[in-house]
Structures are given as structure tokens and as C-alpha cells.
Amino acid sequence: MAFLADRLSRIKPSATIAVTDKARALKAAGRDVIGLGAGEPDFDTPENVKEAAVKAIRDGKASKYTAVDGIAELKAAVARKFERENGLSYKPSQIIISTGGKQVLYNALVATINPGDEVIIPAPYWVSYPEMVLLAGGEPVAVPTTMESGFKMKPEALEKAITPKTKWIIFNSPSNPTGAAYTRAELKAVTDVLLRHPQVHVMADDMYEHLVYDDFTFYSPAQLDPQLYGRTLTVNGCSKAYCMTGWRIGFAGGASWLIKAISKLQSQSTSNPCSIAQAASVAALTGPQDFLRERSARFQERRDLVVSMLNQINGMSCPRPEGAFYVYPEFAGLMGKTTPKGKTIATDEDMVGYLLDDARVAAVHGAAFGFSPAMRISYATSDELLTEACQRIQTACAALR
Ligand SMILES: Cc1ncc(COP(=O)(O)O)c(C=O)c1O
């Protein structure tokens, strides 16, 4: 009898974490590797947020548990954030604070999925969505998109994927891994389909809301139609917007019955998220917000730099996405070519392996996100490193025969 649970054999480890770990290990061993695999901003947590954490420790907050679903001040700050930025009104009983957005998403799935329930996930998708659905005992249903449509799901494709077993759609805009963000009209086309299928609930992953460029205006699905509000779980967090990935605070607003179910699960697993990080998150959400815009301007310049350099490569095509800090170049034109060491590039995994070994640049292969041949490049690093990394990729691709 196998000792490990069967459910574990249904999932694979996170490819993005694997690449980040590999790049870190190579760097630690003295190799000059540029890591473009990580999904986190390279900027530091704002000072007022750090100060709030230090004060929380001094005030004895670290030595006590908090309410399982989060401290009242943070729930109030989250409610104000949803009202101010998304026009969404949630009472405290409709808000949950968790250990990262990742835990909210996972708990919501575990709290609602029965065996055989289907969850629609537009592809390319964040690596964790299908695995979380599988862990919860459900069936992920990928809806493919194309580079020509800017990696955005067509309403017809969504309509076709919905069955009586569909419980959720996980909707992520701006997207990890492509950076694609839906305009109001594009989002409306999607929500119009969902209005015709009242059994389908929406998990709106708005994690990259504040990372949008060229005057793009962000909309969250529940904002678009009052009928969707009751069946949407609006998920967000402090990680990407406030450069707080290590602090582990995520949150969501949704129907009270759903929030209660998520909270019940949290009460018997991890309990409250870190009390110090919760105090810090109050400062993040209620403190000065101007830096969000300044930082987006920096990211926009980096996006333009990377897109332009990657598009100079023969056989590679890199769309210019609206948001997040990723680009997703496709390179069908390089498949079947041979490296200087005589290895054939047959898959996108071969390609990122070649780039890591020969160009010393770490990226994540597209197969992990459900769209090949492509790779995800994170541009959340300095202009100097990005320029150097793109030059190395250009040289490595030019050396393919
Ligand atoms: C699309 C998306 N959703 C959710 C998360 C989870 O973020 P966290 O758990 O740090 O809040 C991430 C992190 O990479 C992400 O890329």
C-alpha cells in the first residue's frame, strides 16, 4: 500500500517555483545566471508598511492569535479598497483575510468542489489553478486562447466550454503568465455569457490590478453586472501591488455563505494569517497610494524594452501586453533547430533548458502554463539586467541552426 495520498499523484510541483529555485541554486554556486522566472516585484516594501509591522511587534500583537478571518481594521481597510477602487460594496461578514491570495483561491475551491465538478480556466493560465482544482477533487477545463486574440478568451469559446457540471470559472486579468488584460468591452462580452449560466460562479483573480499600462482602465467582473456580484468571489492581495510577496496577505470579498465556508476551512487548518503582516497590510491599504502609479511607469518602460528586444529575434514573436510584469513570447519558428552542442530544440522546455545552460538566463517554459511553444519572462528586475538578459537570448537564438 502506498503511503502517500492518491490526491498527491494528481498534481505536479510548481514549474515557476522550480525555475526560481534552480536559478537561485546556480547563482549560489557562483554562476552568472539572470533569473527572469520569479513572479514578484523587485522593489522593496514601502517604509510606512515596515514601520507598521515593527509597531505591531512592539505593541505585543505578535504574541496573540487574531480572529481566524482577519482583524477588524484590515477587513475595514479591504472593504474601503473594494469600494474606492472597484465600486464594490462588501460588509465585514463578506470579507476574508488569508495567507496570500493563493490560500484564498485554494480554500474557496476546497470549500466548494465535489468530485467531478468542472472549473473553467482560460489558457495560458497561472500554473497553480489546475493543480488546485485537482487537489480539491475537481476537473480543470482549459479554454485555449490564441496569440492573435492577445491571449484573451472569446465568448464563443467560453460558451462551448460550459456544461451542467461547471461550478466556477477562474478569471485572471491582468494575466499571469501573458500580461493580457481585458478592456471593459472585452470583459462585458465574457460576463454576458456568464449571465446566461446562473450555475457558474466567478473566481476573479485581480492580483495584478494595479500593474496596468498605457492608460488602461481596470474593471473587475462583479463591477460589470449586479447579477454577477452575488456569485463572484473577488480575490486580491498585497503581494504584487505593495511589493509584499513575503508577508503573505491575500483577501477576498464575496457572498457571506461562501466567506463563512472558507473561514470554517481556515479555522481548522491554518487559523489566522500572520498578525504582524495583517497590521502591515492595514498601513499598505490605507497609506499613500501614489507610488503605485510611479512604479507602473517603471514597469511600462521595462515592458517596452523587453518586447522590443525579443521581437528583434528571428523566429520569435512577443505581444505587448496591457499589464502584470510578464511577457509571453511565442517561438514556433525556432522549433526543430539545433543548438551549437548538437541538441535539437523539440519543445519549449528544451528551449528554456538551452537558455539556462548556454545563455545563463532563467525563464519558464510555456507548457507549464498550457500554451506552447512559448515561455514566460518576468521583467520585474533592473533595466541593466533585462538588457543583458535579452542580449544573451538574442545571441543564443542566433546561434541555433
Ligand atoms: C495570478 C496569481 N494569482 C494569485 C497569486 C498569489 O499571490 P499571493 O499568494 O502571493 O497573494 C499569484 C502569485 O504569483 C498570481 O500570479
Tab-separated table of C-alpha atoms and ligand atoms in Angstrom:
chain	number	residue	atom	x	y	z
A	1	MET	CA	0.000	0.000	0.000
A	2	ALA	CA	1.405	3.397	-0.977
A	3	PHE	CA	1.966	5.688	1.990
A	4	LEU	CA	1.394	8.958	0.123
A	5	ALA	CA	-2.177	10.021	-0.623
A	6	ASP	CA	-3.563	9.344	-4.115
A	7	ARG	CA	-4.530	13.004	-4.441
A	8	LEU	CA	-0.872	13.968	-4.476
A	9	SER	CA	-0.252	11.894	-7.579
A	10	ARG	CA	-2.847	14.032	-9.401
A	11	ILE	CA	-0.677	17.159	-9.237
A	12	LYS	CA	2.780	18.319	-10.297
A	13	PRO	CA	5.124	20.716	-8.486
A	14	SER	CA	5.029	24.400	-9.466
A	15	ALA	CA	7.230	24.976	-12.543
A	16	THR	CA	7.722	28.647	-11.672
A	17	ILE	CA	8.974	27.842	-8.183
A	18	ALA	CA	11.228	25.094	-9.658
A	19	VAL	CA	12.828	27.554	-12.123
A	20	THR	CA	13.294	30.196	-9.422
A	21	ASP	CA	14.904	27.630	-7.100
A	22	LYS	CA	17.185	26.378	-9.885
A	23	ALA	CA	18.324	29.900	-10.786
A	24	ARG	CA	18.921	30.666	-7.089
A	25	ALA	CA	20.991	27.464	-6.642
A	26	LEU	CA	23.090	28.215	-9.750
A	27	LYS	CA	23.717	31.762	-8.515
A	28	ALA	CA	24.674	30.452	-5.073
A	29	ALA	CA	27.160	28.124	-6.803
A	30	GLY	CA	28.806	31.185	-8.363
A	31	ARG	CA	27.238	31.000	-11.853
A	32	ASP	CA	26.303	34.248	-13.525
A	33	VAL	CA	22.598	33.482	-14.069
A	34	ILE	CA	19.940	36.147	-14.701
A	35	GLY	CA	16.663	34.942	-13.202
A	36	LEU	CA	13.592	36.011	-15.186
A	37	GLY	CA	11.434	33.301	-13.667
A	38	ALA	CA	10.216	34.908	-10.471
A	39	GLY	CA	6.712	36.262	-10.097
A	40	GLU	CA	7.447	39.087	-7.713
A	41	PRO	CA	8.302	42.795	-7.924
A	42	ASP	CA	11.960	43.685	-7.401
A	43	PHE	CA	11.010	46.841	-5.435
A	44	ASP	CA	11.086	46.913	-1.643
A	45	THR	CA	8.027	47.039	0.661
A	46	PRO	CA	7.138	50.719	1.372
A	47	GLU	CA	8.643	52.178	4.583
A	48	ASN	CA	5.284	53.022	6.211
A	49	VAL	CA	4.287	49.364	5.863
A	50	LYS	CA	7.502	48.136	7.500
A	51	GLU	CA	7.056	50.679	10.322
A	52	ALA	CA	3.516	49.432	10.984
A	53	ALA	CA	4.860	45.892	11.320
A	54	VAL	CA	7.560	46.961	13.787
A	55	LYS	CA	4.945	48.839	15.817
A	56	ALA	CA	2.680	45.764	15.842
A	57	ILE	CA	5.521	43.686	17.291
A	58	ARG	CA	6.306	46.373	19.913
A	59	ASP	CA	2.602	46.566	20.826
A	60	GLY	CA	2.533	42.826	21.577
A	61	LYS	CA	0.437	41.898	18.534
A	62	ALA	CA	2.848	39.107	17.573
A	63	SER	CA	2.224	37.161	20.761
A	64	LYS	CA	-1.508	36.678	20.124
A	65	TYR	CA	-3.765	34.900	17.636
A	66	THR	CA	-6.224	37.116	15.773
A	67	ALA	CA	-9.747	36.354	14.529
A	68	VAL	CA	-9.488	33.485	12.018
A	69	ASP	CA	-10.853	35.584	9.140
A	70	GLY	CA	-8.664	38.629	9.905
A	71	ILE	CA	-8.557	41.646	12.214
A	72	ALA	CA	-11.454	44.120	12.033
A	73	GLU	CA	-9.153	47.018	10.968
A	74	LEU	CA	-7.850	45.081	7.985
A	75	LYS	CA	-11.323	43.911	6.940
A	76	ALA	CA	-12.458	47.552	7.101
A	77	ALA	CA	-9.433	48.630	5.019
A	78	VAL	CA	-10.173	45.916	2.454
A	79	ALA	CA	-13.851	46.959	2.308
A	80	ARG	CA	-12.759	50.554	1.649
A	81	LYS	CA	-10.320	49.366	-1.033
A	82	PHE	CA	-13.060	47.427	-2.865
A	83	GLU	CA	-15.398	50.437	-2.633
A	84	ARG	CA	-12.752	53.007	-3.689
A	85	GLU	CA	-11.060	51.085	-6.490
A	86	ASN	CA	-13.701	48.686	-7.760
A	87	GLY	CA	-17.043	50.239	-6.829
A	88	LEU	CA	-17.876	47.039	-4.920
A	89	SER	CA	-19.588	47.145	-1.558
A	90	TYR	CA	-18.814	44.311	0.904
A	91	LYS	CA	-19.785	44.103	4.591
A	92	PRO	CA	-17.195	42.709	7.063
A	93	SER	CA	-19.044	39.345	7.008
A	94	GLN	CA	-18.362	39.252	3.251
A	95	ILE	CA	-14.582	39.596	3.600
A	96	ILE	CA	-11.892	37.023	4.403
A	97	ILE	CA	-8.192	37.656	5.017
A	98	SER	CA	-5.865	34.726	4.283
A	99	THR	CA	-2.210	33.757	3.994
A	100	GLY	CA	-1.808	35.089	0.451
A	101	GLY	CA	-4.260	35.202	-2.412
A	102	LYS	CA	-3.128	31.663	-3.116
A	103	GLN	CA	-4.709	30.419	0.099
A	104	VAL	CA	-7.990	32.228	-0.622
A	105	LEU	CA	-8.207	30.584	-4.048
A	106	TYR	CA	-7.295	27.150	-2.707
A	107	ASN	CA	-9.674	27.335	0.257
A	108	ALA	CA	-12.521	28.548	-1.948
A	109	LEU	CA	-12.052	25.573	-4.251
A	110	VAL	CA	-11.738	23.029	-1.424
A	111	ALA	CA	-14.822	24.525	0.243
A	112	THR	CA	-16.999	24.207	-2.876
A	113	ILE	CA	-15.786	21.449	-5.214
A	114	ASN	CA	-17.317	17.970	-5.222
A	115	PRO	CA	-15.827	15.104	-7.273
A	116	GLY	CA	-16.493	15.670	-10.956
A	117	ASP	CA	-17.254	19.391	-10.682
A	118	GLU	CA	-15.690	21.324	-13.537
A	119	VAL	CA	-13.728	24.562	-13.314
A	120	ILE	CA	-13.101	26.599	-16.458
A	121	ILE	CA	-9.610	28.064	-16.758
A	122	PRO	CA	-8.643	30.178	-19.796
A	123	ALA	CA	-5.205	29.133	-21.111
A	124	PRO	CA	-2.415	30.222	-20.812
A	125	TYR	CA	-3.112	30.103	-17.067
A	126	TRP	CA	-1.263	30.569	-13.796
A	127	VAL	CA	0.377	27.196	-13.036
A	128	SER	CA	-1.424	26.737	-9.721
A	129	TYR	CA	-5.045	26.923	-10.946
A	130	PRO	CA	-5.402	23.446	-12.496
A	131	GLU	CA	-3.409	21.825	-9.688
A	132	MET	CA	-5.576	23.455	-7.008
A	133	VAL	CA	-8.720	22.239	-8.788
A	134	LEU	CA	-7.270	18.714	-8.956
A	135	LEU	CA	-6.337	18.780	-5.264
A	136	ALA	CA	-9.894	19.802	-4.460
A	137	GLY	CA	-11.146	16.766	-6.426
A	138	GLY	CA	-12.479	18.717	-9.415
A	139	GLU	CA	-11.782	18.694	-13.139
A	140	PRO	CA	-9.948	21.656	-14.699
A	141	VAL	CA	-11.316	22.557	-18.144
A	142	ALA	CA	-8.832	24.659	-20.101
A	143	VAL	CA	-10.231	27.084	-22.686
A	144	PRO	CA	-7.482	27.802	-25.209
A	145	THR	CA	-6.832	31.321	-26.486
A	146	THR	CA	-4.552	32.489	-29.293
A	147	MET	CA	-1.744	34.973	-29.565
A	148	GLU	CA	-3.758	36.733	-32.310
A	149	SER	CA	-6.571	37.441	-29.814
A	150	GLY	CA	-3.986	38.833	-27.374
A	151	PHE	CA	-4.425	35.645	-25.289
A	152	LYS	CA	-7.973	36.710	-24.408
A	153	MET	CA	-10.842	34.239	-24.299
A	154	LYS	CA	-13.520	34.572	-26.965
A	155	PRO	CA	-17.108	34.498	-25.656
A	156	GLU	CA	-17.957	31.650	-28.087
A	157	ALA	CA	-15.123	29.524	-26.649
A	158	LEU	CA	-16.396	30.123	-23.120
A	159	GLU	CA	-19.987	29.291	-24.105
A	160	LYS	CA	-18.810	25.998	-25.623
A	161	ALA	CA	-16.850	25.000	-22.505
A	162	ILE	CA	-19.749	25.467	-20.056
A	163	THR	CA	-21.593	22.264	-19.068
A	164	PRO	CA	-24.145	21.487	-16.323
A	165	LYS	CA	-21.148	20.418	-14.205
A	166	THR	CA	-19.371	23.795	-14.459
A	167	LYS	CA	-19.116	25.286	-10.990
A	168	TRP	CA	-16.523	28.027	-11.408
A	169	ILE	CA	-14.582	29.992	-13.946
A	170	ILE	CA	-11.241	31.317	-12.719
A	171	PHE	CA	-10.777	34.645	-14.432
A	172	ASN	CA	-7.406	36.393	-14.156
A	173	SER	CA	-6.876	39.832	-15.704
A	174	PRO	CA	-4.186	41.168	-15.987
A	175	SER	CA	-2.942	37.650	-16.506
A	176	ASN	CA	-0.077	35.668	-15.169
A	177	PRO	CA	1.608	34.477	-17.469
A	178	THR	CA	0.700	36.623	-20.504
A	179	GLY	CA	0.053	40.076	-19.023
A	180	ALA	CA	-3.164	40.222	-21.079
A	181	ALA	CA	-5.831	42.466	-19.527
A	182	TYR	CA	-9.460	42.658	-20.660
A	183	THR	CA	-10.906	46.057	-21.593
A	184	ARG	CA	-14.389	46.857	-20.316
A	185	ALA	CA	-15.935	45.750	-23.638
A	186	GLU	CA	-13.939	42.506	-23.721
A	187	LEU	CA	-14.898	41.737	-20.130
A	188	LYS	CA	-18.550	42.552	-20.837
A	189	ALA	CA	-18.560	40.000	-23.668
A	190	VAL	CA	-17.403	37.371	-21.136
A	191	THR	CA	-19.814	38.369	-18.354
A	192	ASP	CA	-22.733	38.396	-20.833
A	193	VAL	CA	-22.093	34.695	-21.447
A	194	LEU	CA	-21.926	34.036	-17.705
A	195	LEU	CA	-25.264	35.785	-17.138
A	196	ARG	CA	-26.888	33.091	-19.286
A	197	HIS	CA	-25.493	30.354	-16.984
A	198	PRO	CA	-26.535	31.083	-13.405
A	199	GLN	CA	-24.888	27.905	-12.021
A	200	VAL	CA	-21.405	29.211	-12.897
A	201	HIS	CA	-19.610	31.187	-10.190
A	202	VAL	CA	-16.714	33.537	-10.914
A	203	MET	CA	-13.386	33.481	-9.116
A	204	ALA	CA	-11.990	36.853	-10.158
A	205	ASP	CA	-8.242	36.901	-9.533
A	206	ASP	CA	-7.439	40.629	-9.585
A	207	MET	CA	-3.951	40.232	-8.153
A	208	TYR	CA	-2.304	42.394	-10.874
A	209	GLU	CA	-4.979	45.107	-10.883
A	210	HIS	CA	-2.503	47.916	-10.179
A	211	LEU	CA	0.011	46.836	-12.799
A	212	VAL	CA	-1.561	48.196	-15.984
A	213	TYR	CA	-0.008	50.411	-18.657
A	214	ASP	CA	-0.784	52.956	-21.405
A	215	ASP	CA	-3.774	54.451	-19.525
A	216	PHE	CA	-5.517	51.075	-19.391
A	217	THR	CA	-8.558	51.117	-17.073
A	218	PHE	CA	-9.055	48.018	-14.950
A	219	TYR	CA	-12.506	46.510	-14.310
A	220	SER	CA	-13.364	43.625	-12.024
A	221	PRO	CA	-16.084	41.180	-13.208
A	222	ALA	CA	-18.554	41.809	-10.320
A	223	GLN	CA	-18.414	45.518	-11.153
A	224	LEU	CA	-19.935	44.967	-14.553
A	225	ASP	CA	-23.276	43.465	-13.614
A	226	PRO	CA	-25.210	43.445	-10.329
A	227	GLN	CA	-26.409	39.925	-11.179
A	228	LEU	CA	-22.829	38.655	-11.106
A	229	TYR	CA	-21.991	40.298	-7.774
A	230	GLY	CA	-23.690	37.542	-5.719
A	231	ARG	CA	-21.821	34.730	-7.436
A	232	THR	CA	-18.385	36.297	-7.741
A	233	LEU	CA	-15.531	35.860	-5.320
A	234	THR	CA	-13.299	38.901	-5.870
A	235	VAL	CA	-9.759	37.900	-4.895
A	236	ASN	CA	-6.864	40.282	-4.423
A	237	GLY	CA	-3.913	40.808	-2.104
A	238	CYS	CA	-0.964	42.890	-1.031
A	239	SER	CA	1.776	40.781	-2.684
A	240	LYS	CA	2.113	42.308	-6.140
A	241	ALA	CA	0.685	45.817	-5.649
A	242	TYR	CA	2.580	46.659	-2.446
A	243	CYS	CA	5.733	44.567	-3.039
A	244	MET	CA	4.792	42.306	-0.128
A	245	THR	CA	5.085	38.758	-1.508
A	246	GLY	CA	6.942	37.581	1.600
A	247	TRP	CA	4.355	38.959	4.015
A	248	ARG	CA	1.653	36.566	2.766
A	249	ILE	CA	-1.559	38.555	2.911
A	250	GLY	CA	-4.408	37.980	0.454
A	251	PHE	CA	-8.095	38.759	0.743
A	252	ALA	CA	-11.449	38.318	-0.946
A	253	GLY	CA	-14.946	39.714	-0.992
A	254	GLY	CA	-17.960	37.550	-1.798
A	255	ALA	CA	-21.279	36.156	-0.626
A	256	SER	CA	-21.461	35.735	3.188
A	257	TRP	CA	-22.262	31.985	2.906
A	258	LEU	CA	-19.112	31.424	0.830
A	259	ILE	CA	-16.893	33.553	3.063
A	260	LYS	CA	-18.239	31.628	6.083
A	261	ALA	CA	-17.353	28.299	4.413
A	262	ILE	CA	-13.825	29.493	3.570
A	263	SER	CA	-13.403	30.752	7.125
A	264	LYS	CA	-14.560	27.390	8.536
A	265	LEU	CA	-11.886	25.634	6.482
A	266	GLN	CA	-9.265	28.164	7.547
A	267	SER	CA	-10.253	27.717	11.222
A	268	GLN	CA	-9.394	24.013	11.073
A	269	SER	CA	-6.220	24.346	9.027
A	270	THR	CA	-4.003	27.438	9.276
A	271	SER	CA	-6.136	29.752	11.508
A	272	ASN	CA	-5.451	33.471	11.163
A	273	PRO	CA	-2.852	34.879	8.778
A	274	CYS	CA	0.236	36.391	10.477
A	275	SER	CA	-0.829	39.148	12.912
A	276	ILE	CA	2.212	41.326	12.097
A	277	ALA	CA	1.582	41.089	8.352
A	278	GLN	CA	-2.080	41.983	8.900
A	279	ALA	CA	-1.098	45.175	10.747
A	280	ALA	CA	1.351	45.980	7.938
A	281	SER	CA	-1.371	45.430	5.336
A	282	VAL	CA	-3.660	47.956	7.052
A	283	ALA	CA	-0.875	50.519	6.512
A	284	ALA	CA	-0.440	49.407	2.882
A	285	LEU	CA	-4.125	49.776	2.019
A	286	THR	CA	-4.793	52.974	3.968
A	287	GLY	CA	-1.433	54.753	3.454
A	288	PRO	CA	-0.142	56.780	0.463
A	289	GLN	CA	-1.013	55.167	-2.870
A	290	ASP	CA	0.933	57.446	-5.282
A	291	PHE	CA	3.827	55.022	-5.598
A	292	LEU	CA	1.527	52.531	-7.383
A	293	ARG	CA	1.372	54.846	-10.388
A	294	GLU	CA	5.090	55.722	-10.264
A	295	ARG	CA	6.059	52.067	-10.153
A	296	SER	CA	3.709	51.190	-13.016
A	297	ALA	CA	5.501	53.794	-15.149
A	298	ARG	CA	8.817	51.997	-14.417
A	299	PHE	CA	7.319	48.623	-15.316
A	300	GLN	CA	5.881	50.036	-18.540
A	301	GLU	CA	9.374	51.154	-19.653
A	302	ARG	CA	10.759	47.713	-18.884
A	303	ARG	CA	7.930	46.005	-20.762
A	304	ASP	CA	8.677	48.129	-23.820
A	305	LEU	CA	12.397	47.367	-23.592
A	306	VAL	CA	11.884	43.604	-23.382
A	307	VAL	CA	9.160	43.419	-26.060
A	308	SER	CA	11.283	45.404	-28.497
A	309	MET	CA	14.447	43.325	-27.903
A	310	LEU	CA	12.654	39.964	-28.121
A	311	ASN	CA	10.878	40.967	-31.320
A	312	GLN	CA	14.285	41.502	-32.982
A	313	ILE	CA	14.822	37.732	-32.794
A	314	ASN	CA	14.079	35.765	-35.965
A	315	GLY	CA	11.504	33.083	-35.207
A	316	MET	CA	10.206	34.762	-32.049
A	317	SER	CA	7.111	36.904	-31.670
A	318	CYS	CA	6.346	38.804	-28.485
A	319	PRO	CA	2.989	40.564	-27.983
A	320	ARG	CA	2.934	43.823	-25.994
A	321	PRO	CA	0.655	43.062	-23.032
A	322	GLU	CA	-1.526	45.552	-21.149
A	323	GLY	CA	-0.442	44.608	-17.641
A	324	ALA	CA	1.321	42.486	-14.971
A	325	PHE	CA	5.114	42.148	-15.229
A	326	TYR	CA	5.354	39.274	-17.678
A	327	VAL	CA	5.726	38.871	-21.418
A	328	TYR	CA	4.908	35.662	-23.213
A	329	PRO	CA	6.891	35.312	-26.452
A	330	GLU	CA	5.972	32.517	-28.843
A	331	PHE	CA	8.747	30.850	-30.884
A	332	ALA	CA	7.305	28.223	-33.246
A	333	GLY	CA	9.893	29.475	-35.772
A	334	LEU	CA	12.740	28.112	-33.638
A	335	MET	CA	11.361	24.618	-33.112
A	336	GLY	CA	13.369	21.819	-34.715
A	337	LYS	CA	16.575	23.878	-34.771
A	338	THR	CA	19.845	22.576	-33.343
A	339	THR	CA	21.992	24.109	-30.599
A	340	PRO	CA	25.788	24.573	-31.024
A	341	LYS	CA	26.202	21.465	-28.829
A	342	GLY	CA	24.063	19.456	-31.274
A	343	LYS	CA	20.838	19.198	-29.269
A	344	THR	CA	17.532	19.578	-31.133
A	345	ILE	CA	15.020	22.063	-29.754
A	346	ALA	CA	11.871	19.927	-29.842
A	347	THR	CA	9.842	21.524	-27.035
A	348	ASP	CA	9.692	24.803	-25.177
A	349	GLU	CA	11.203	23.009	-22.202
A	350	ASP	CA	14.249	22.240	-24.417
A	351	MET	CA	14.391	25.930	-25.299
A	352	VAL	CA	14.396	27.215	-21.707
A	353	GLY	CA	16.912	24.482	-20.800
A	354	TYR	CA	19.169	25.722	-23.610
A	355	LEU	CA	18.772	29.343	-22.495
A	356	LEU	CA	19.627	28.427	-18.911
A	357	ASP	CA	22.679	26.321	-19.812
A	358	ASP	CA	24.108	28.393	-22.671
A	359	ALA	CA	22.776	31.937	-22.171
A	360	ARG	CA	22.536	31.760	-18.364
A	361	VAL	CA	19.015	33.197	-18.410
A	362	ALA	CA	16.209	31.523	-16.461
A	363	ALA	CA	12.672	31.679	-17.913
A	364	VAL	CA	9.660	29.351	-17.517
A	365	HIS	CA	8.525	27.106	-20.405
A	366	GLY	CA	5.055	27.684	-21.859
A	367	ALA	CA	3.884	24.074	-21.413
A	368	ALA	CA	3.637	24.757	-17.670
A	369	PHE	CA	1.011	27.430	-18.452
A	370	GLY	CA	-0.878	25.432	-21.086
A	371	PHE	CA	0.360	27.178	-24.264
A	372	SER	CA	3.367	26.085	-26.351
A	373	PRO	CA	5.880	26.720	-27.818
A	374	ALA	CA	6.398	29.813	-25.707
A	375	MET	CA	7.972	30.975	-22.463
A	376	ARG	CA	7.152	33.367	-19.673
A	377	ILE	CA	9.633	36.112	-18.971
A	378	SER	CA	9.251	38.209	-15.853
A	379	TYR	CA	10.586	41.746	-16.299
A	380	ALA	CA	10.481	42.558	-12.592
A	381	THR	CA	14.216	43.213	-12.500
A	382	SER	CA	16.578	46.127	-13.288
A	383	ASP	CA	16.892	47.666	-16.780
A	384	GLU	CA	20.585	46.692	-16.870
A	385	LEU	CA	19.878	43.032	-16.124
A	386	LEU	CA	16.935	42.972	-18.552
A	387	THR	CA	19.069	44.424	-21.360
A	388	GLU	CA	21.858	41.942	-20.645
A	389	ALA	CA	19.370	39.021	-20.461
A	390	CYS	CA	17.683	39.959	-23.745
A	391	GLN	CA	21.082	40.313	-25.471
A	392	ARG	CA	22.013	36.846	-24.245
A	393	ILE	CA	18.711	35.420	-25.545
A	394	GLN	CA	19.286	37.159	-28.904
A	395	THR	CA	22.800	35.663	-29.168
A	396	ALA	CA	21.622	32.183	-28.138
A	397	CYS	CA	18.752	32.215	-30.650
A	398	ALA	CA	21.054	33.470	-33.438
A	399	ALA	CA	23.372	30.511	-32.721
A	400	LEU	CA	20.610	27.972	-33.453
A	401	ARG	CA	20.912	26.208	-36.811
B	1	LIG	C1	-2.329	35.126	-10.898
B	1	LIG	C2	-1.913	34.993	-9.486
B	1	LIG	N1	-2.850	34.833	-8.551
B	1	LIG	C3	-2.544	34.700	-7.263
B	1	LIG	C4	-1.236	34.717	-6.836
B	1	LIG	C5	-0.961	34.527	-5.380
B	1	LIG	O1	-0.311	35.563	-4.772
B	1	LIG	P1	-0.096	35.594	-3.198
B	1	LIG	O2	-0.406	34.249	-2.651
B	1	LIG	O3	1.316	35.990	-3.001
B	1	LIG	O4	-1.069	36.618	-2.680
B	1	LIG	C6	-0.210	34.859	-7.778
B	1	LIG	C7	1.209	34.800	-7.377
B	1	LIG	O5	2.096	34.550	-8.137
B	1	LIG	C8	-0.568	35.014	-9.134
B	1	LIG	O6	0.370	35.171	-10.073
